[in-house]
């Protein structure tokens, strides 16, 4: 499948030179509804004589009587487009009412406080439900809706607070079985049928991810321009959030990492409170969520606006490994092979820079030697899937072997080197430096399409952007 990124997604400001322009399939409610309808149609075909049950995400308490911002479950949104809590979607192929949506009815007294609801009428008219029922009827109605199906797809621990309720409903189904009715006796993880589909992105999904990357690019550039000694990491964090929301994103895709100096050697540092030192290198791992699709980008830059010689040497090494890895994102390639290539480049560079050999090594295989040499300073994988979830769903293996990449898959490419300040084995000039460079890359039928290519990455471009502040 060839994938195209529209000009609309690229407006202000990303220029994705390697991706030919296409047409954006959004902007009209009917077209948006049609996207979800087509997904459900494909799902029904895949389900065959099985049913699927997906609960909406639960409202979570932040503290006291304050809730966290609500964000719908990705699987639920992928099939319904319905963003309200206290909902359950049921898919029953081969029946007169294949898409059943349990939802909250209109309630004027609650809507005054919480905002408007779609109601049961909206669930049918606006979201395509063949049958809409009040969520209060779930326990009474769902057992009957599942009779006739021996296999039901459901993901335990997806929305764990619903699991106990679902098990009770299955028990009610068994009671119907005593009346001679077919009832579910096999529960299969949703991953096996739905997550394979989500692994391959449609043109519309790629469009949204390109837009998320464009907004993220503006955020990273704003942070580069803002940084200076005397500010704190939280000032840069605030600049990121501002650009995300000003650009039209709904939220950050994950807690932003804004790590200066030695903080950058901690992989998931999210405190974001330290002062920026004049000689610090800042690592920012931040992305936004646009219409439910995430970006995930990491850039590093010097607070002073100029890389020191030691920072430059480590940065150029990571950058070369990252560029090579991006170019390796092709159909048929595996993420492990790409990761092995990154480790080989980093290991060779670390040896050249005077880093010590591994303390013990029993293998004579070059790949094992490279892995051992790089591991103290590169301890994570190079890639993961990206989509509605920042660590997106989809299988990585099939029959025990790595699943090859194919057109439509989006992956991150994110090598790094992390040299703690207290690592006395490392050459002194590199201690306290953490570097990661990450892009979002679409697999196409030909050359890879780097969705985040517009964000400064070369030393020259990074220093130029910093100088604009």
mmCIF file with all atom_site columns, C-alpha atoms in Angstrom, residues 294-453:
data_model
loop_
_atom_site.group_PDB
_atom_site.id
_atom_site.type_symbol
_atom_site.label_atom_id
_atom_site.label_alt_id
_atom_site.label_comp_id
_atom_site.label_asym_id
_atom_site.label_entity_id
_atom_site.label_seq_id
_atom_site.pdbx_PDB_ins_code
_atom_site.Cartn_x
_atom_site.Cartn_y
_atom_site.Cartn_z
_atom_site.occupancy
_atom_site.B_iso_or_equiv
_atom_site.pdbx_formal_charge
_atom_site.auth_seq_id
_atom_site.auth_comp_id
_atom_site.auth_asym_id
_atom_site.auth_atom_id
_atom_site.pdbx_PDB_model_num
ATOM 1   C CA . UNK A 1 294 ? 0.953  10.662  18.774 1.00 0.00 ? 294 UNK A CA 1
ATOM 2   C CA . UNK A 1 295 ? 4.323  12.026  17.833 1.00 0.00 ? 295 UNK A CA 1
ATOM 3   C CA . UNK A 1 296 ? 7.466  11.025  19.724 1.00 0.00 ? 296 UNK A CA 1
ATOM 4   C CA . UNK A 1 297 ? 10.565 13.114  19.023 1.00 0.00 ? 297 UNK A CA 1
ATOM 5   C CA . UNK A 1 298 ? 13.847 13.671  20.864 1.00 0.00 ? 298 UNK A CA 1
ATOM 6   C CA . UNK A 1 299 ? 16.346 16.433  20.237 1.00 0.00 ? 299 UNK A CA 1
ATOM 7   C CA . UNK A 1 300 ? 19.437 17.641  22.122 1.00 0.00 ? 300 UNK A CA 1
ATOM 8   C CA . UNK A 1 301 ? 20.930 21.121  22.105 1.00 0.00 ? 301 UNK A CA 1
ATOM 9   C CA . UNK A 1 302 ? 23.439 23.193  24.102 1.00 0.00 ? 302 UNK A CA 1
ATOM 10  C CA . UNK A 1 303 ? 22.187 25.848  26.508 1.00 0.00 ? 303 UNK A CA 1
ATOM 11  C CA . UNK A 1 304 ? 25.017 28.114  25.324 1.00 0.00 ? 304 UNK A CA 1
ATOM 12  C CA . UNK A 1 305 ? 23.991 27.660  21.703 1.00 0.00 ? 305 UNK A CA 1
ATOM 13  C CA . UNK A 1 306 ? 27.326 26.018  20.823 1.00 0.00 ? 306 UNK A CA 1
ATOM 14  C CA . UNK A 1 307 ? 28.334 22.390  21.327 1.00 0.00 ? 307 UNK A CA 1
ATOM 15  C CA . UNK A 1 308 ? 31.523 21.809  23.303 1.00 0.00 ? 308 UNK A CA 1
ATOM 16  C CA . UNK A 1 309 ? 34.097 19.528  21.614 1.00 0.00 ? 309 UNK A CA 1
ATOM 17  C CA . UNK A 1 310 ? 33.118 16.562  23.817 1.00 0.00 ? 310 UNK A CA 1
ATOM 18  C CA . UNK A 1 311 ? 29.392 17.135  23.264 1.00 0.00 ? 311 UNK A CA 1
ATOM 19  C CA . UNK A 1 312 ? 30.005 17.424  19.538 1.00 0.00 ? 312 UNK A CA 1
ATOM 20  C CA . UNK A 1 313 ? 31.935 14.136  19.362 1.00 0.00 ? 313 UNK A CA 1
ATOM 21  C CA . UNK A 1 314 ? 29.260 12.118  21.158 1.00 0.00 ? 314 UNK A CA 1
ATOM 22  C CA . UNK A 1 315 ? 26.462 13.875  19.286 1.00 0.00 ? 315 UNK A CA 1
ATOM 23  C CA . UNK A 1 316 ? 27.966 13.189  15.864 1.00 0.00 ? 316 UNK A CA 1
ATOM 24  C CA . UNK A 1 317 ? 28.354 9.522   16.769 1.00 0.00 ? 317 UNK A CA 1
ATOM 25  C CA . UNK A 1 318 ? 24.711 9.174   17.826 1.00 0.00 ? 318 UNK A CA 1
ATOM 26  C CA . UNK A 1 319 ? 23.566 11.193  14.813 1.00 0.00 ? 319 UNK A CA 1
ATOM 27  C CA . UNK A 1 320 ? 25.405 8.970   12.345 1.00 0.00 ? 320 UNK A CA 1
ATOM 28  C CA . UNK A 1 321 ? 23.898 5.844   13.875 1.00 0.00 ? 321 UNK A CA 1
ATOM 29  C CA . UNK A 1 322 ? 20.450 7.454   13.750 1.00 0.00 ? 322 UNK A CA 1
ATOM 30  C CA . UNK A 1 323 ? 20.708 8.556   10.120 1.00 0.00 ? 323 UNK A CA 1
ATOM 31  C CA . UNK A 1 324 ? 21.838 5.082   9.074  1.00 0.00 ? 324 UNK A CA 1
ATOM 32  C CA . UNK A 1 325 ? 18.973 3.512   11.013 1.00 0.00 ? 325 UNK A CA 1
ATOM 33  C CA . UNK A 1 326 ? 16.359 5.816   9.462  1.00 0.00 ? 326 UNK A CA 1
ATOM 34  C CA . UNK A 1 327 ? 17.614 4.867   6.005  1.00 0.00 ? 327 UNK A CA 1
ATOM 35  C CA . UNK A 1 328 ? 17.281 1.187   6.923  1.00 0.00 ? 328 UNK A CA 1
ATOM 36  C CA . UNK A 1 329 ? 13.524 1.470   7.579  1.00 0.00 ? 329 UNK A CA 1
ATOM 37  C CA . UNK A 1 330 ? 12.332 -0.471  4.543  1.00 0.00 ? 330 UNK A CA 1
ATOM 38  C CA . UNK A 1 331 ? 9.824  -3.227  3.809  1.00 0.00 ? 331 UNK A CA 1
ATOM 39  C CA . UNK A 1 332 ? 11.289 -6.564  4.825  1.00 0.00 ? 332 UNK A CA 1
ATOM 40  C CA . UNK A 1 333 ? 13.703 -5.109  7.377  1.00 0.00 ? 333 UNK A CA 1
ATOM 41  C CA . UNK A 1 334 ? 13.367 -6.105  11.021 1.00 0.00 ? 334 UNK A CA 1
ATOM 42  C CA . UNK A 1 335 ? 13.674 -3.842  14.025 1.00 0.00 ? 335 UNK A CA 1
ATOM 43  C CA . UNK A 1 336 ? 16.292 -6.168  15.489 1.00 0.00 ? 336 UNK A CA 1
ATOM 44  C CA . UNK A 1 337 ? 18.481 -5.832  12.396 1.00 0.00 ? 337 UNK A CA 1
ATOM 45  C CA . UNK A 1 338 ? 18.160 -2.046  12.581 1.00 0.00 ? 338 UNK A CA 1
ATOM 46  C CA . UNK A 1 339 ? 19.039 -2.155  16.283 1.00 0.00 ? 339 UNK A CA 1
ATOM 47  C CA . UNK A 1 340 ? 22.071 -4.354  15.594 1.00 0.00 ? 340 UNK A CA 1
ATOM 48  C CA . UNK A 1 341 ? 23.294 -1.814  13.047 1.00 0.00 ? 341 UNK A CA 1
ATOM 49  C CA . UNK A 1 342 ? 22.964 1.013   15.571 1.00 0.00 ? 342 UNK A CA 1
ATOM 50  C CA . UNK A 1 343 ? 24.878 -0.925  18.210 1.00 0.00 ? 343 UNK A CA 1
ATOM 51  C CA . UNK A 1 344 ? 27.673 -1.693  15.755 1.00 0.00 ? 344 UNK A CA 1
ATOM 52  C CA . UNK A 1 345 ? 28.077 1.986   14.862 1.00 0.00 ? 345 UNK A CA 1
ATOM 53  C CA . UNK A 1 346 ? 27.992 3.102   18.488 1.00 0.00 ? 346 UNK A CA 1
ATOM 54  C CA . UNK A 1 347 ? 30.412 0.388   19.617 1.00 0.00 ? 347 UNK A CA 1
ATOM 55  C CA . UNK A 1 348 ? 32.916 1.325   16.918 1.00 0.00 ? 348 UNK A CA 1
ATOM 56  C CA . UNK A 1 349 ? 32.640 4.984   17.860 1.00 0.00 ? 349 UNK A CA 1
ATOM 57  C CA . UNK A 1 350 ? 32.994 4.341   21.581 1.00 0.00 ? 350 UNK A CA 1
ATOM 58  C CA . UNK A 1 351 ? 36.162 2.357   20.953 1.00 0.00 ? 351 UNK A CA 1
ATOM 59  C CA . UNK A 1 352 ? 37.565 5.202   18.863 1.00 0.00 ? 352 UNK A CA 1
ATOM 60  C CA . UNK A 1 353 ? 36.738 7.736   21.599 1.00 0.00 ? 353 UNK A CA 1
ATOM 61  C CA . UNK A 1 354 ? 38.613 5.769   24.230 1.00 0.00 ? 354 UNK A CA 1
ATOM 62  C CA . UNK A 1 355 ? 35.781 4.144   26.147 1.00 0.00 ? 355 UNK A CA 1
ATOM 63  C CA . UNK A 1 356 ? 36.860 0.994   28.000 1.00 0.00 ? 356 UNK A CA 1
ATOM 64  C CA . UNK A 1 357 ? 36.119 -2.512  26.693 1.00 0.00 ? 357 UNK A CA 1
ATOM 65  C CA . UNK A 1 358 ? 33.518 -4.664  28.484 1.00 0.00 ? 358 UNK A CA 1
ATOM 66  C CA . UNK A 1 359 ? 34.835 -6.238  31.663 1.00 0.00 ? 359 UNK A CA 1
ATOM 67  C CA . UNK A 1 360 ? 33.961 -9.754  30.550 1.00 0.00 ? 360 UNK A CA 1
ATOM 68  C CA . UNK A 1 361 ? 33.140 -11.194 27.145 1.00 0.00 ? 361 UNK A CA 1
ATOM 69  C CA . UNK A 1 362 ? 32.943 -14.878 26.315 1.00 0.00 ? 362 UNK A CA 1
ATOM 70  C CA . UNK A 1 363 ? 31.700 -14.628 22.723 1.00 0.00 ? 363 UNK A CA 1
ATOM 71  C CA . UNK A 1 364 ? 33.835 -14.051 19.645 1.00 0.00 ? 364 UNK A CA 1
ATOM 72  C CA . UNK A 1 365 ? 30.812 -13.052 17.541 1.00 0.00 ? 365 UNK A CA 1
ATOM 73  C CA . UNK A 1 366 ? 31.136 -9.426  16.410 1.00 0.00 ? 366 UNK A CA 1
ATOM 74  C CA . UNK A 1 367 ? 27.465 -8.664  17.093 1.00 0.00 ? 367 UNK A CA 1
ATOM 75  C CA . UNK A 1 368 ? 27.875 -9.891  20.678 1.00 0.00 ? 368 UNK A CA 1
ATOM 76  C CA . UNK A 1 369 ? 31.057 -7.852  21.072 1.00 0.00 ? 369 UNK A CA 1
ATOM 77  C CA . UNK A 1 370 ? 29.317 -4.710  19.794 1.00 0.00 ? 370 UNK A CA 1
ATOM 78  C CA . UNK A 1 371 ? 26.340 -5.299  22.091 1.00 0.00 ? 371 UNK A CA 1
ATOM 79  C CA . UNK A 1 372 ? 28.584 -5.728  25.125 1.00 0.00 ? 372 UNK A CA 1
ATOM 80  C CA . UNK A 1 373 ? 30.648 -2.645  24.272 1.00 0.00 ? 373 UNK A CA 1
ATOM 81  C CA . UNK A 1 374 ? 27.619 -0.417  23.734 1.00 0.00 ? 374 UNK A CA 1
ATOM 82  C CA . UNK A 1 375 ? 25.348 -1.710  26.511 1.00 0.00 ? 375 UNK A CA 1
ATOM 83  C CA . UNK A 1 376 ? 26.734 0.366   29.426 1.00 0.00 ? 376 UNK A CA 1
ATOM 84  C CA . UNK A 1 377 ? 25.916 3.545   27.500 1.00 0.00 ? 377 UNK A CA 1
ATOM 85  C CA . UNK A 1 378 ? 23.057 2.407   25.224 1.00 0.00 ? 378 UNK A CA 1
ATOM 86  C CA . UNK A 1 379 ? 20.730 0.229   27.242 1.00 0.00 ? 379 UNK A CA 1
ATOM 87  C CA . UNK A 1 380 ? 17.419 0.477   25.389 1.00 0.00 ? 380 UNK A CA 1
ATOM 88  C CA . UNK A 1 381 ? 16.072 -0.629  22.024 1.00 0.00 ? 381 UNK A CA 1
ATOM 89  C CA . UNK A 1 382 ? 16.276 1.595   18.962 1.00 0.00 ? 382 UNK A CA 1
ATOM 90  C CA . UNK A 1 383 ? 12.625 1.417   17.911 1.00 0.00 ? 383 UNK A CA 1
ATOM 91  C CA . UNK A 1 384 ? 9.005  0.877   18.820 1.00 0.00 ? 384 UNK A CA 1
ATOM 92  C CA . UNK A 1 385 ? 5.708  1.213   16.970 1.00 0.00 ? 385 UNK A CA 1
ATOM 93  C CA . UNK A 1 386 ? 3.973  4.594   17.034 1.00 0.00 ? 386 UNK A CA 1
ATOM 94  C CA . UNK A 1 387 ? 0.335  5.465   16.465 1.00 0.00 ? 387 UNK A CA 1
ATOM 95  C CA . UNK A 1 388 ? -2.638 6.139   18.724 1.00 0.00 ? 388 UNK A CA 1
ATOM 96  C CA . UNK A 1 389 ? -0.456 5.044   21.638 1.00 0.00 ? 389 UNK A CA 1
ATOM 97  C CA . UNK A 1 390 ? 3.089  6.312   21.926 1.00 0.00 ? 390 UNK A CA 1
ATOM 98  C CA . UNK A 1 391 ? 4.216  2.709   22.395 1.00 0.00 ? 391 UNK A CA 1
ATOM 99  C CA . UNK A 1 392 ? 1.697  1.491   19.891 1.00 0.00 ? 392 UNK A CA 1
ATOM 100 C CA . UNK A 1 393 ? 0.116  -1.912  19.613 1.00 0.00 ? 393 UNK A CA 1
ATOM 101 C CA . UNK A 1 394 ? 0.850  -4.603  17.069 1.00 0.00 ? 394 UNK A CA 1
ATOM 102 C CA . UNK A 1 395 ? 2.864  -7.808  17.000 1.00 0.00 ? 395 UNK A CA 1
ATOM 103 C CA . UNK A 1 396 ? 6.651  -7.736  16.876 1.00 0.00 ? 396 UNK A CA 1
ATOM 104 C CA . UNK A 1 397 ? 7.033  -11.488 16.392 1.00 0.00 ? 397 UNK A CA 1
ATOM 105 C CA . UNK A 1 398 ? 5.305  -14.207 14.408 1.00 0.00 ? 398 UNK A CA 1
ATOM 106 C CA . UNK A 1 399 ? 6.013  -17.901 14.904 1.00 0.00 ? 399 UNK A CA 1
ATOM 107 C CA . UNK A 1 400 ? 8.990  -16.985 17.062 1.00 0.00 ? 400 UNK A CA 1
ATOM 108 C CA . UNK A 1 401 ? 10.638 -14.813 14.400 1.00 0.00 ? 401 UNK A CA 1
ATOM 109 C CA . UNK A 1 402 ? 10.802 -11.031 14.116 1.00 0.00 ? 402 UNK A CA 1
ATOM 110 C CA . UNK A 1 403 ? 7.919  -9.702  12.042 1.00 0.00 ? 403 UNK A CA 1
ATOM 111 C CA . UNK A 1 404 ? 9.345  -7.786  9.051  1.00 0.00 ? 404 UNK A CA 1
ATOM 112 C CA . UNK A 1 405 ? 8.359  -4.183  8.521  1.00 0.00 ? 405 UNK A CA 1
ATOM 113 C CA . UNK A 1 406 ? 5.803  -3.435  5.826  1.00 0.00 ? 406 UNK A CA 1
ATOM 114 C CA . UNK A 1 407 ? 4.358  -0.376  4.183  1.00 0.00 ? 407 UNK A CA 1
ATOM 115 C CA . UNK A 1 408 ? 2.119  1.564   6.544  1.00 0.00 ? 408 UNK A CA 1
ATOM 116 C CA . UNK A 1 409 ? 3.975  0.809   9.764  1.00 0.00 ? 409 UNK A CA 1
ATOM 117 C CA . UNK A 1 410 ? 5.301  3.831   11.685 1.00 0.00 ? 410 UNK A CA 1
ATOM 118 C CA . UNK A 1 411 ? 8.278  3.348   13.993 1.00 0.00 ? 411 UNK A CA 1
ATOM 119 C CA . UNK A 1 412 ? 10.537 5.521   16.082 1.00 0.00 ? 412 UNK A CA 1
ATOM 120 C CA . UNK A 1 413 ? 14.285 5.530   15.499 1.00 0.00 ? 413 UNK A CA 1
ATOM 121 C CA . UNK A 1 414 ? 15.962 6.652   18.722 1.00 0.00 ? 414 UNK A CA 1
ATOM 122 C CA . UNK A 1 415 ? 19.562 5.653   19.452 1.00 0.00 ? 415 UNK A CA 1
ATOM 123 C CA . UNK A 1 416 ? 21.332 7.310   22.346 1.00 0.00 ? 416 UNK A CA 1
ATOM 124 C CA . UNK A 1 417 ? 24.403 7.421   24.545 1.00 0.00 ? 417 UNK A CA 1
ATOM 125 C CA . UNK A 1 418 ? 24.231 8.135   28.266 1.00 0.00 ? 418 UNK A CA 1
ATOM 126 C CA . UNK A 1 419 ? 27.430 8.685   30.262 1.00 0.00 ? 419 UNK A CA 1
ATOM 127 C CA . UNK A 1 420 ? 26.697 9.287   33.969 1.00 0.00 ? 420 UNK A CA 1
ATOM 128 C CA . UNK A 1 421 ? 28.749 11.917  35.736 1.00 0.00 ? 421 UNK A CA 1
ATOM 129 C CA . UNK A 1 422 ? 29.936 9.336   38.282 1.00 0.00 ? 422 UNK A CA 1
ATOM 130 C CA . UNK A 1 423 ? 31.140 6.798   35.684 1.00 0.00 ? 423 UNK A CA 1
ATOM 131 C CA . UNK A 1 424 ? 34.819 6.772   36.505 1.00 0.00 ? 424 UNK A CA 1
ATOM 132 C CA . UNK A 1 425 ? 35.524 4.241   33.720 1.00 0.00 ? 425 UNK A CA 1
ATOM 133 C CA . UNK A 1 426 ? 34.428 6.660   30.991 1.00 0.00 ? 426 UNK A CA 1
ATOM 134 C CA . UNK A 1 427 ? 36.782 9.309   29.593 1.00 0.00 ? 427 UNK A CA 1
ATOM 135 C CA . UNK A 1 428 ? 36.397 12.348  31.831 1.00 0.00 ? 428 UNK A CA 1
ATOM 136 C CA . UNK A 1 429 ? 35.360 14.808  29.120 1.00 0.00 ? 429 UNK A CA 1
ATOM 137 C CA . UNK A 1 430 ? 32.230 12.780  28.276 1.00 0.00 ? 430 UNK A CA 1
ATOM 138 C CA . UNK A 1 431 ? 30.922 12.301  31.810 1.00 0.00 ? 431 UNK A CA 1
ATOM 139 C CA . UNK A 1 432 ? 27.548 13.860  32.535 1.00 0.00 ? 432 UNK A CA 1
ATOM 140 C CA . UNK A 1 433 ? 26.445 13.922  28.891 1.00 0.00 ? 433 UNK A CA 1
ATOM 141 C CA . UNK A 1 434 ? 23.252 12.219  27.728 1.00 0.00 ? 434 UNK A CA 1
ATOM 142 C CA . UNK A 1 435 ? 22.214 12.244  24.066 1.00 0.00 ? 435 UNK A CA 1
ATOM 143 C CA . UNK A 1 436 ? 19.251 10.723  22.247 1.00 0.00 ? 436 UNK A CA 1
ATOM 144 C CA . UNK A 1 437 ? 18.043 11.599  18.758 1.00 0.00 ? 437 UNK A CA 1
ATOM 145 C CA . UNK A 1 438 ? 14.603 10.351  17.751 1.00 0.00 ? 438 UNK A CA 1
ATOM 146 C CA . UNK A 1 439 ? 12.427 10.620  14.655 1.00 0.00 ? 439 UNK A CA 1
ATOM 147 C CA . UNK A 1 440 ? 9.078  9.172   13.578 1.00 0.00 ? 440 UNK A CA 1
ATOM 148 C CA . UNK A 1 441 ? 9.485  7.159   10.387 1.00 0.00 ? 441 UNK A CA 1
ATOM 149 C CA . UNK A 1 442 ? 6.846  5.732   8.051  1.00 0.00 ? 442 UNK A CA 1
ATOM 150 C CA . UNK A 1 443 ? 7.608  2.570   6.119  1.00 0.00 ? 443 UNK A CA 1
ATOM 151 C CA . UNK A 1 444 ? 6.636  3.010   2.465  1.00 0.00 ? 444 UNK A CA 1
ATOM 152 C CA . UNK A 1 445 ? 7.000  0.816   -0.598 1.00 0.00 ? 445 UNK A CA 1
ATOM 153 C CA . UNK A 1 446 ? 10.234 2.672   -1.334 1.00 0.00 ? 446 UNK A CA 1
ATOM 154 C CA . UNK A 1 447 ? 12.400 5.059   0.654  1.00 0.00 ? 447 UNK A CA 1
ATOM 155 C CA . UNK A 1 448 ? 11.437 5.753   4.278  1.00 0.00 ? 448 UNK A CA 1
ATOM 156 C CA . UNK A 1 449 ? 9.334  8.833   5.011  1.00 0.00 ? 449 UNK A CA 1
ATOM 157 C CA . UNK A 1 450 ? 10.654 10.730  8.044  1.00 0.00 ? 450 UNK A CA 1
ATOM 158 C CA . UNK A 1 451 ? 7.603  12.507  9.449  1.00 0.00 ? 451 UNK A CA 1
ATOM 159 C CA . UNK A 1 452 ? 9.735  14.648  11.769 1.00 0.00 ? 452 UNK A CA 1
ATOM 160 C CA . UNK A 1 453 ? 12.475 15.538  9.286  1.00 0.00 ? 453 UNK A CA 1
#
